[in-house]
PDB file of C-alpha atoms in Angstrom:
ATOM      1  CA  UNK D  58     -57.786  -2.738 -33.091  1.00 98.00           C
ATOM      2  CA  UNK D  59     -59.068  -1.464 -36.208  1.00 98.00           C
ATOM      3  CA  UNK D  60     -57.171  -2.167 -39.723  1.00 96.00           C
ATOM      4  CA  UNK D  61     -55.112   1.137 -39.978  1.00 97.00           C
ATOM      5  CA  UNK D  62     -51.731   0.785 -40.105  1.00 97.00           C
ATOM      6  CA  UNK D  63     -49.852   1.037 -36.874  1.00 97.00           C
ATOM      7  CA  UNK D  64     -49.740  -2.066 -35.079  1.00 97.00           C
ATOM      8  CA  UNK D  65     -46.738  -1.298 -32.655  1.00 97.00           C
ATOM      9  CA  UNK D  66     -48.698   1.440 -31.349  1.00 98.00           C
ATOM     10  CA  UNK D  67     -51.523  -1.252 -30.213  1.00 98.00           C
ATOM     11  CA  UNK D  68     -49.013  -3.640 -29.176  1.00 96.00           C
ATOM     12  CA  UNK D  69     -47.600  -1.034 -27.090  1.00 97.00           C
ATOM     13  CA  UNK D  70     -50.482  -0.011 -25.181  1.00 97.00           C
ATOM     14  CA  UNK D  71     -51.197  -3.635 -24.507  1.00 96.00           C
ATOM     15  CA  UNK D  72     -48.028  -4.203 -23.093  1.00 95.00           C
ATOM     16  CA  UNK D  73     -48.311  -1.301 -21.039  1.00 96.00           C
ATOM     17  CA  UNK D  74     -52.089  -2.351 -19.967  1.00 96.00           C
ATOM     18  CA  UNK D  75     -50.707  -5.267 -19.135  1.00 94.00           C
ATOM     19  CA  UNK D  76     -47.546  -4.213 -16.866  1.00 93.00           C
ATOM     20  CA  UNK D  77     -50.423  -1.484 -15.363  1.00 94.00           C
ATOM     21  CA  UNK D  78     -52.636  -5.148 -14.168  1.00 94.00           C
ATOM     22  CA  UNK D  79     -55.719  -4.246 -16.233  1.00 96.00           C
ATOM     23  CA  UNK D  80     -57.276  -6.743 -17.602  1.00 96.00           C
ATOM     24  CA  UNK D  81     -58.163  -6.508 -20.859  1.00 97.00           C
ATOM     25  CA  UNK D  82     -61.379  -7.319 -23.800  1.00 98.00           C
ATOM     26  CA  UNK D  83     -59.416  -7.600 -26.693  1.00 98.00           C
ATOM     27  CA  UNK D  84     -61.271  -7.270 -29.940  1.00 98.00           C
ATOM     28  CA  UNK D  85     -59.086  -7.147 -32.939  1.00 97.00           C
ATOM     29  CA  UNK D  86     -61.077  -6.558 -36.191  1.00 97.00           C
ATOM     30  CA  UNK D  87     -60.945  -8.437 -39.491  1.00 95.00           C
ATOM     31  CA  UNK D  88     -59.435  -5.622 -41.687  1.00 97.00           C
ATOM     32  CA  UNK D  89     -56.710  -5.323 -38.439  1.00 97.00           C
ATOM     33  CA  UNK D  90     -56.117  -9.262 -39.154  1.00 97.00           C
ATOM     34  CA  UNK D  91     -54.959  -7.910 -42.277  1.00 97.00           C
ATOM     35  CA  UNK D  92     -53.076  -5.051 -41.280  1.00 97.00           C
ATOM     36  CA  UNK D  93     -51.219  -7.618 -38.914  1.00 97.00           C
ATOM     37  CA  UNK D  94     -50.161 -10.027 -40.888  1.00 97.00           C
ATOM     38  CA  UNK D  95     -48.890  -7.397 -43.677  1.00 96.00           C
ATOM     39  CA  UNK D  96     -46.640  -5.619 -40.806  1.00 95.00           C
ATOM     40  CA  UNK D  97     -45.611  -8.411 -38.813  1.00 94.00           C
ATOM     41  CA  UNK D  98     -45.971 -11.494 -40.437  1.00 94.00           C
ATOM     42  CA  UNK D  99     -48.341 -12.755 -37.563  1.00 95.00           C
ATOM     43  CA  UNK D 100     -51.762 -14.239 -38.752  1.00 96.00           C
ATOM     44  CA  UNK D 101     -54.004 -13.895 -35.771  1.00 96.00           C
ATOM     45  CA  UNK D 102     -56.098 -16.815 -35.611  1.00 95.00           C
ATOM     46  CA  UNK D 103     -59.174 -17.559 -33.193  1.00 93.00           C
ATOM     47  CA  UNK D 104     -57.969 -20.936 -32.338  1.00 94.00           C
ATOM     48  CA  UNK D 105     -54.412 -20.229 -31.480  1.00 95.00           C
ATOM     49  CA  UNK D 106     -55.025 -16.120 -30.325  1.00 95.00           C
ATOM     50  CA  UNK D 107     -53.004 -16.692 -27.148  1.00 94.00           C
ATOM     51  CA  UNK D 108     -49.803 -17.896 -28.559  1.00 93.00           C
ATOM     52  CA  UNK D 109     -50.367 -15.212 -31.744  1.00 95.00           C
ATOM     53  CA  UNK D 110     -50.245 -12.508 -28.917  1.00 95.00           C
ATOM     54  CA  UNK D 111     -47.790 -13.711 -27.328  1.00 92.00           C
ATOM     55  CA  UNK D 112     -45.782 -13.111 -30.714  1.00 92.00           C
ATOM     56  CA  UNK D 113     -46.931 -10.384 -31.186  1.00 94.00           C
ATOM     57  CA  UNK D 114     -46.356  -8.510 -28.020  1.00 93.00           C
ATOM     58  CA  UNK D 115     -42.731  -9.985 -27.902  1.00 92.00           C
ATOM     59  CA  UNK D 116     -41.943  -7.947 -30.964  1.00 91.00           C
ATOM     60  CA  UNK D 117     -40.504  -4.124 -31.433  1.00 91.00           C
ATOM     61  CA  UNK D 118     -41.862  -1.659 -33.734  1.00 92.00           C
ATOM     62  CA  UNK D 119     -39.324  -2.907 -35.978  1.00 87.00           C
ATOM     63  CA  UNK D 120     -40.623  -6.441 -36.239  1.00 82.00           C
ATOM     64  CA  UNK D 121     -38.031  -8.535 -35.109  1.00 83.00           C
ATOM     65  CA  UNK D 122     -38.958 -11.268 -32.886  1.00 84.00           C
ATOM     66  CA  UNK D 123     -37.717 -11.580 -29.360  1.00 80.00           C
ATOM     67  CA  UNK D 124     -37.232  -7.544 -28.739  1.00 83.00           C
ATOM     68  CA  UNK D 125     -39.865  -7.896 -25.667  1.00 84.00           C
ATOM     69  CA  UNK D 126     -40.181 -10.573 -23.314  1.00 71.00           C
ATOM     70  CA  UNK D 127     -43.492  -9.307 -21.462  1.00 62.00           C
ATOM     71  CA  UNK D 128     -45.093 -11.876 -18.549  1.00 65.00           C
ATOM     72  CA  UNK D 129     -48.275 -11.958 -20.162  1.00 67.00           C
ATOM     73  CA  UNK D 130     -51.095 -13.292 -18.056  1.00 74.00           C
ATOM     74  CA  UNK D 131     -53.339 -14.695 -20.292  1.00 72.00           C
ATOM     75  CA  UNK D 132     -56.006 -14.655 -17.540  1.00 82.00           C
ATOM     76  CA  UNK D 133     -55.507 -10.848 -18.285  1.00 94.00           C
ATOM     77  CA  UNK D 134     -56.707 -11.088 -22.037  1.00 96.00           C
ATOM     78  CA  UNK D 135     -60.164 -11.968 -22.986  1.00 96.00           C
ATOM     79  CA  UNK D 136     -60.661 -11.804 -26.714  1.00 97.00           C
ATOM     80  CA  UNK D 137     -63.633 -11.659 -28.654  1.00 97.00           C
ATOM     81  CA  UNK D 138     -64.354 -12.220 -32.117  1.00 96.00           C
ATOM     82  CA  UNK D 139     -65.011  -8.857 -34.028  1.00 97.00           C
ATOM     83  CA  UNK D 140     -68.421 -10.661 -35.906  1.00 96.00           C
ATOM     84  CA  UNK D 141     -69.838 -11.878 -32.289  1.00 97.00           C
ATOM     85  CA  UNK D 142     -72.620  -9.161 -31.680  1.00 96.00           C
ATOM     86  CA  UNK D 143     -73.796 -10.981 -28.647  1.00 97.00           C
ATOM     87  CA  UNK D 144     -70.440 -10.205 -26.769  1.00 98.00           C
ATOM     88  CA  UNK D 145     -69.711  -9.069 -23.322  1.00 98.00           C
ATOM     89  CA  UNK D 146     -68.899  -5.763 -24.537  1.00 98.00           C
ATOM     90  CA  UNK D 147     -71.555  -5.434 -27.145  1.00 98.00           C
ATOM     91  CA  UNK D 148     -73.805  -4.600 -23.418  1.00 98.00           C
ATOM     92  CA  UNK D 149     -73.582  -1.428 -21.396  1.00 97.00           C
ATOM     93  CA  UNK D 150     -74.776  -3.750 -18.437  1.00 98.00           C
ATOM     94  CA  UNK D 151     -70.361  -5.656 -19.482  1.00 98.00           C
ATOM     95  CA  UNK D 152     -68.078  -3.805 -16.293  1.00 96.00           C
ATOM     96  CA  UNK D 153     -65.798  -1.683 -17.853  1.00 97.00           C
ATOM     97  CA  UNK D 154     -63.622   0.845 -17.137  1.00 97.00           C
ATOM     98  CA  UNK D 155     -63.832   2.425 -20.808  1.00 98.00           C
ATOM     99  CA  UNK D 156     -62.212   1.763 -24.161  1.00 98.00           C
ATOM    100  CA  UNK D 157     -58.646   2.456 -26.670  1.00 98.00           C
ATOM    101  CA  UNK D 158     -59.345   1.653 -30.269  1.00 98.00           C
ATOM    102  CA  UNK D 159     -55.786   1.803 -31.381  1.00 98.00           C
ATOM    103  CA  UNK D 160     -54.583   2.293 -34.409  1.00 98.00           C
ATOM    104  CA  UNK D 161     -58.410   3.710 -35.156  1.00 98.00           C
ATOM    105  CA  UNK D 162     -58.889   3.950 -39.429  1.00 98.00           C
ATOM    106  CA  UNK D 163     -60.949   6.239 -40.790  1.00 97.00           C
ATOM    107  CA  UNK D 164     -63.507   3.797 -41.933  1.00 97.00           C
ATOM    108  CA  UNK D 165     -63.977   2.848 -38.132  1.00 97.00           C
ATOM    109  CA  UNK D 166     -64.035   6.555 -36.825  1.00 98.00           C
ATOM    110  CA  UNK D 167     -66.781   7.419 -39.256  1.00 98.00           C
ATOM    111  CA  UNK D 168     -68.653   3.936 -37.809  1.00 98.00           C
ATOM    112  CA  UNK D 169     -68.315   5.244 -34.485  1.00 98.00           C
ATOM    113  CA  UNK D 170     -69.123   8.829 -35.148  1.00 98.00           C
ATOM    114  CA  UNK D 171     -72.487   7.658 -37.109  1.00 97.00           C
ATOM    115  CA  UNK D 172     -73.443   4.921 -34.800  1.00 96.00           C
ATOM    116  CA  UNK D 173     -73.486   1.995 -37.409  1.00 96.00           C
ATOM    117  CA  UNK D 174     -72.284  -1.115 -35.280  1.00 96.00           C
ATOM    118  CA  UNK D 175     -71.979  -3.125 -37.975  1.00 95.00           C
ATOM    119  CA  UNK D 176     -69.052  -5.198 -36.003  1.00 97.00           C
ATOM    120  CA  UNK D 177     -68.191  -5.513 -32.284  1.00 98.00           C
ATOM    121  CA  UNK D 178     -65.928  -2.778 -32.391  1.00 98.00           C
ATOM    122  CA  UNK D 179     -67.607  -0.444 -33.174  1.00 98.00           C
ATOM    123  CA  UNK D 180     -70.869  -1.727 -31.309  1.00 98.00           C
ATOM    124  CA  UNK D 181     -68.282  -1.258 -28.156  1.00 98.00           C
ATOM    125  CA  UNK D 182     -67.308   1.906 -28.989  1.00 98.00           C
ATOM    126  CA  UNK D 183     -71.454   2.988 -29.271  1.00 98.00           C
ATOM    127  CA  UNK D 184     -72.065   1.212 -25.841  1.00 98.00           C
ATOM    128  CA  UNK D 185     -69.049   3.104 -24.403  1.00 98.00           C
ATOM    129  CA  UNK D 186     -70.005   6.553 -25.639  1.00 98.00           C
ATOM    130  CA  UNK D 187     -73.426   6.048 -24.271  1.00 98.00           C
ATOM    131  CA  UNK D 188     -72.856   4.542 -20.647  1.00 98.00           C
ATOM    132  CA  UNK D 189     -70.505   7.909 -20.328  1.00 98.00           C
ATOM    133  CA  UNK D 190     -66.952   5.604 -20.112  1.00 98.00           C
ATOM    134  CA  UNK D 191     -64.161   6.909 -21.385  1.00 98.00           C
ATOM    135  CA  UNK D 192     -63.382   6.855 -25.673  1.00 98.00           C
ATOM    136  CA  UNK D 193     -59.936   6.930 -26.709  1.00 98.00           C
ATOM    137  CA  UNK D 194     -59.618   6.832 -30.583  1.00 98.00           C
ATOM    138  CA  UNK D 195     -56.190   6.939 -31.643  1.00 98.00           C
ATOM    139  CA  UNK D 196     -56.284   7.807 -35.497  1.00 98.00           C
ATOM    140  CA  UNK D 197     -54.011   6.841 -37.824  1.00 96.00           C
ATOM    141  CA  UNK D 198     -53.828   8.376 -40.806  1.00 95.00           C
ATOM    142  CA  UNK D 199     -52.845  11.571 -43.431  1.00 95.00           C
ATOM    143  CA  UNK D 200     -53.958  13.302 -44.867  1.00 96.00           C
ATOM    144  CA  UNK D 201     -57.405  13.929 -43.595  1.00 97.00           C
ATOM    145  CA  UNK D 202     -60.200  14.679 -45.390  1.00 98.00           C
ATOM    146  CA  UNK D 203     -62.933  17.040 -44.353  1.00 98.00           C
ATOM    147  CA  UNK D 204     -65.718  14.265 -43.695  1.00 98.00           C
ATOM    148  CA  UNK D 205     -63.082  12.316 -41.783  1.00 98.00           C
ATOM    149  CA  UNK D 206     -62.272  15.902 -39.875  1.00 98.00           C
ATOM    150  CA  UNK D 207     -66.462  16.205 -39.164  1.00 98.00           C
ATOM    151  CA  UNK D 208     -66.336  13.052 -37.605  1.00 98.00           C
ATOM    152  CA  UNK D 209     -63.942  13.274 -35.257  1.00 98.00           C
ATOM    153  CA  UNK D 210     -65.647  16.396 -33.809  1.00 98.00           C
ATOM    154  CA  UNK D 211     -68.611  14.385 -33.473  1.00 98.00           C
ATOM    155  CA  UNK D 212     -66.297  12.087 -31.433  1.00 98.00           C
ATOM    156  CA  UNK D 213     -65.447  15.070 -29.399  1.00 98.00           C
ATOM    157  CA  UNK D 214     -68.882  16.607 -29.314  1.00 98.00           C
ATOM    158  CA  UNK D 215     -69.753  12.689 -27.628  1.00 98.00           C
ATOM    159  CA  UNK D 216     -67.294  12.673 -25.085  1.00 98.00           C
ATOM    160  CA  UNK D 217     -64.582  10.918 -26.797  1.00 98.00           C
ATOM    161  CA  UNK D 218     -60.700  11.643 -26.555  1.00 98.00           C
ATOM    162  CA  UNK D 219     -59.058  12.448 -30.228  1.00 98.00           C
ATOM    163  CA  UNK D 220     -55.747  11.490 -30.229  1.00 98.00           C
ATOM    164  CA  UNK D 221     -53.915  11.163 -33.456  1.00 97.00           C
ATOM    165  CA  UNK D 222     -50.925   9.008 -33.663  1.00 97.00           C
ATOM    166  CA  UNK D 223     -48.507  11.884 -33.569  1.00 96.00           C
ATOM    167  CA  UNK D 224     -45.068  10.964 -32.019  1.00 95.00           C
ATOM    168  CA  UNK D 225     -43.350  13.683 -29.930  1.00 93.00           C
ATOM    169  CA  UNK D 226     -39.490  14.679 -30.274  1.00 92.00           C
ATOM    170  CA  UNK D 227     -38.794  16.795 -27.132  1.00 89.00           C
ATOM    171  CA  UNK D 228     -38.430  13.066 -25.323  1.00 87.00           C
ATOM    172  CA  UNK D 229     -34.901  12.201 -25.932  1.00 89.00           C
ATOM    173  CA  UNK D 230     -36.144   9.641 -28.594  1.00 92.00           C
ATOM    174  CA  UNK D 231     -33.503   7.977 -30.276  1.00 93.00           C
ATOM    175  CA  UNK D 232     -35.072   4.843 -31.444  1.00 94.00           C
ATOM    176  CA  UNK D 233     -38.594   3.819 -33.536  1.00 95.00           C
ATOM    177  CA  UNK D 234     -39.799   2.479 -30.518  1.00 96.00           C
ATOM    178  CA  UNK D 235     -39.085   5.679 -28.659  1.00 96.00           C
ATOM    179  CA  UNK D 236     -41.431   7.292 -31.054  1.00 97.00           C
ATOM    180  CA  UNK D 237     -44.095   4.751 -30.487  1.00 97.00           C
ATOM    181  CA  UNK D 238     -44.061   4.499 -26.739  1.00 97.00           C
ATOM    182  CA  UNK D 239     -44.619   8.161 -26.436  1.00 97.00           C
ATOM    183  CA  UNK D 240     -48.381   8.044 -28.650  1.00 98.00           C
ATOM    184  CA  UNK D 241     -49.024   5.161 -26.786  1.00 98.00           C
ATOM    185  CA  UNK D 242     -48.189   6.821 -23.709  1.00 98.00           C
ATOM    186  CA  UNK D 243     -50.439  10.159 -24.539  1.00 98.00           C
ATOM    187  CA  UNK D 244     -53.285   7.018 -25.615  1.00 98.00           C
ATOM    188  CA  UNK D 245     -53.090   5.974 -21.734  1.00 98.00           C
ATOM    189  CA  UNK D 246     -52.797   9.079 -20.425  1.00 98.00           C
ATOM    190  CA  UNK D 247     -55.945  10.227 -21.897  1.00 98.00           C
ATOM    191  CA  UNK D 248     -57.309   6.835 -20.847  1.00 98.00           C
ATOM    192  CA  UNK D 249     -55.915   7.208 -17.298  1.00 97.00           C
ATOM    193  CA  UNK D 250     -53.356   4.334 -16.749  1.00 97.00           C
ATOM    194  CA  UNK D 251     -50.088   5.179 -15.585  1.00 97.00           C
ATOM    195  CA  UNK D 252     -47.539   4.209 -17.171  1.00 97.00           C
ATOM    196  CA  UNK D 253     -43.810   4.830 -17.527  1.00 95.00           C
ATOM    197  CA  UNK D 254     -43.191   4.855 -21.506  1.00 96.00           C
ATOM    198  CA  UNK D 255     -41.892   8.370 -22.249  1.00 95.00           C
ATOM    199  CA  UNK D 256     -40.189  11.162 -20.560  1.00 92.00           C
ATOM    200  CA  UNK D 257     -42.462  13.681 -19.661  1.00 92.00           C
ATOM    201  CA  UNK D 258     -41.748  17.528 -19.981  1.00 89.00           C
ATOM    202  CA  UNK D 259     -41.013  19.349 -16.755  1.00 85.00           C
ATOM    203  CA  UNK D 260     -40.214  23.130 -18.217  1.00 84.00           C
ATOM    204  CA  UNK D 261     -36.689  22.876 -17.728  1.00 74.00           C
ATOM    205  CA  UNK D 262     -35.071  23.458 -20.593  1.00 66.00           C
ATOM    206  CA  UNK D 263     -32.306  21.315 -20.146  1.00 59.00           C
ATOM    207  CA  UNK D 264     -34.277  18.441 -19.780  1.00 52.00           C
ATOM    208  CA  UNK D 265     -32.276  16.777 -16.853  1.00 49.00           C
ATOM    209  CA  UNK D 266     -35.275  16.160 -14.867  1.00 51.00           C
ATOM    210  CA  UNK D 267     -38.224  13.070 -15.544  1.00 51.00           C
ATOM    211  CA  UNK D 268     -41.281  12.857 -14.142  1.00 50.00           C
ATOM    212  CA  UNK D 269     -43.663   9.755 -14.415  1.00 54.00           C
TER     213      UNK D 269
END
């Protein structure tokens, strides 16, 4: 997690990562701490992570506690701090299957995209582009500026999988959280987890049929 707005969107995918049995290297970064806390109320502390996500993941994208009630294996969840440069994932030589900054800023894309590493994020994001894993950056943000725009096709040119956090309406959405399952659920798709957060679209016009 970077510090753009859009927290239900990463709470999603976790929840959905989680439900899919992936385990997960959670690395939530210090302007994200931020974003957090603004949007939910939730400070998301090092010494008490596991009972902040738990919080967390129990809410809708409308903030009110107690909307989700998700299992969560905490065996599932390793989390690192975002200043720990000697992490597991800070190595291409850590087993992973790839990695989903979501929400992504702009400030971390153009990180990424320039190969700074100047936190654990983005120093996983650099490891994953160059060990060939898959890169899912989910950006969050509007407008977009032309230097942001040449970054992201440097993303692209790298390998990585653009996907802005644009909701789609041909789902039957009727809800906020409708309209955040379905950009997590493109996020996974491009990641290749399956998952069953949005109706999919078949051709038929009349949109009786679903296909997950």
């Amino acid at each position: 997690m970077s510090g753009a707005s859009g927290t239900p969107y990463a709470a999603a995918v976790l929840r959905a990562l989680l439900d899919a049995g992936e385990s997960v290297d959670l690395v939530v970064s210090r302007a994200s701490r931020l974003t957090l806390l603004d949007e939910t109320g939730i400070s998301f502390r090092d010494a008490h992570w596991q009972d902040d996500l738990r919080e967390w993941l129990a809410r809708g994208a409308d903030g009110k506690p107690g909307t989700f009630h998700p299992a969560l294996d905490t065996d599932a969840v390793r989390h690192w701090s975002a200043g720990d440069l000697a992490a597991g994932p800070s190595s291409g030589s850590y087993p992973s299957k790839g990695m989903i900054v979501v929400p992504a800023s702009t400030a971390c894309v153009a990180g990424v995209a320039l190969g700074l590493s100047k936190d654990l994020l983005q120093r996983a994001a650099s490891v994953t582009l160059k060990e060939r894993r898959p890169l899912v950056v989910a950006v969050r943000e509007t407008p977009l500026n032309g230097q942001t725009l040449r970054h992201l096709v440097t993303l692209d040119d790298l390998g990585a999988a653009v996907v802005p956090a644009s909701p789609g309406f041909y789902a039957g959405a009727t809800h906020i959280q409708d309209l955040v399952d379905f950009v997590a659920g493109r996020v996974l798709d491009s990641a290749g987890v399956a998952h069953g957060l949005y109706r999919r679209w078949t051709g038929d016009l009349g949109g009786s049929r679903t296909v997950n």
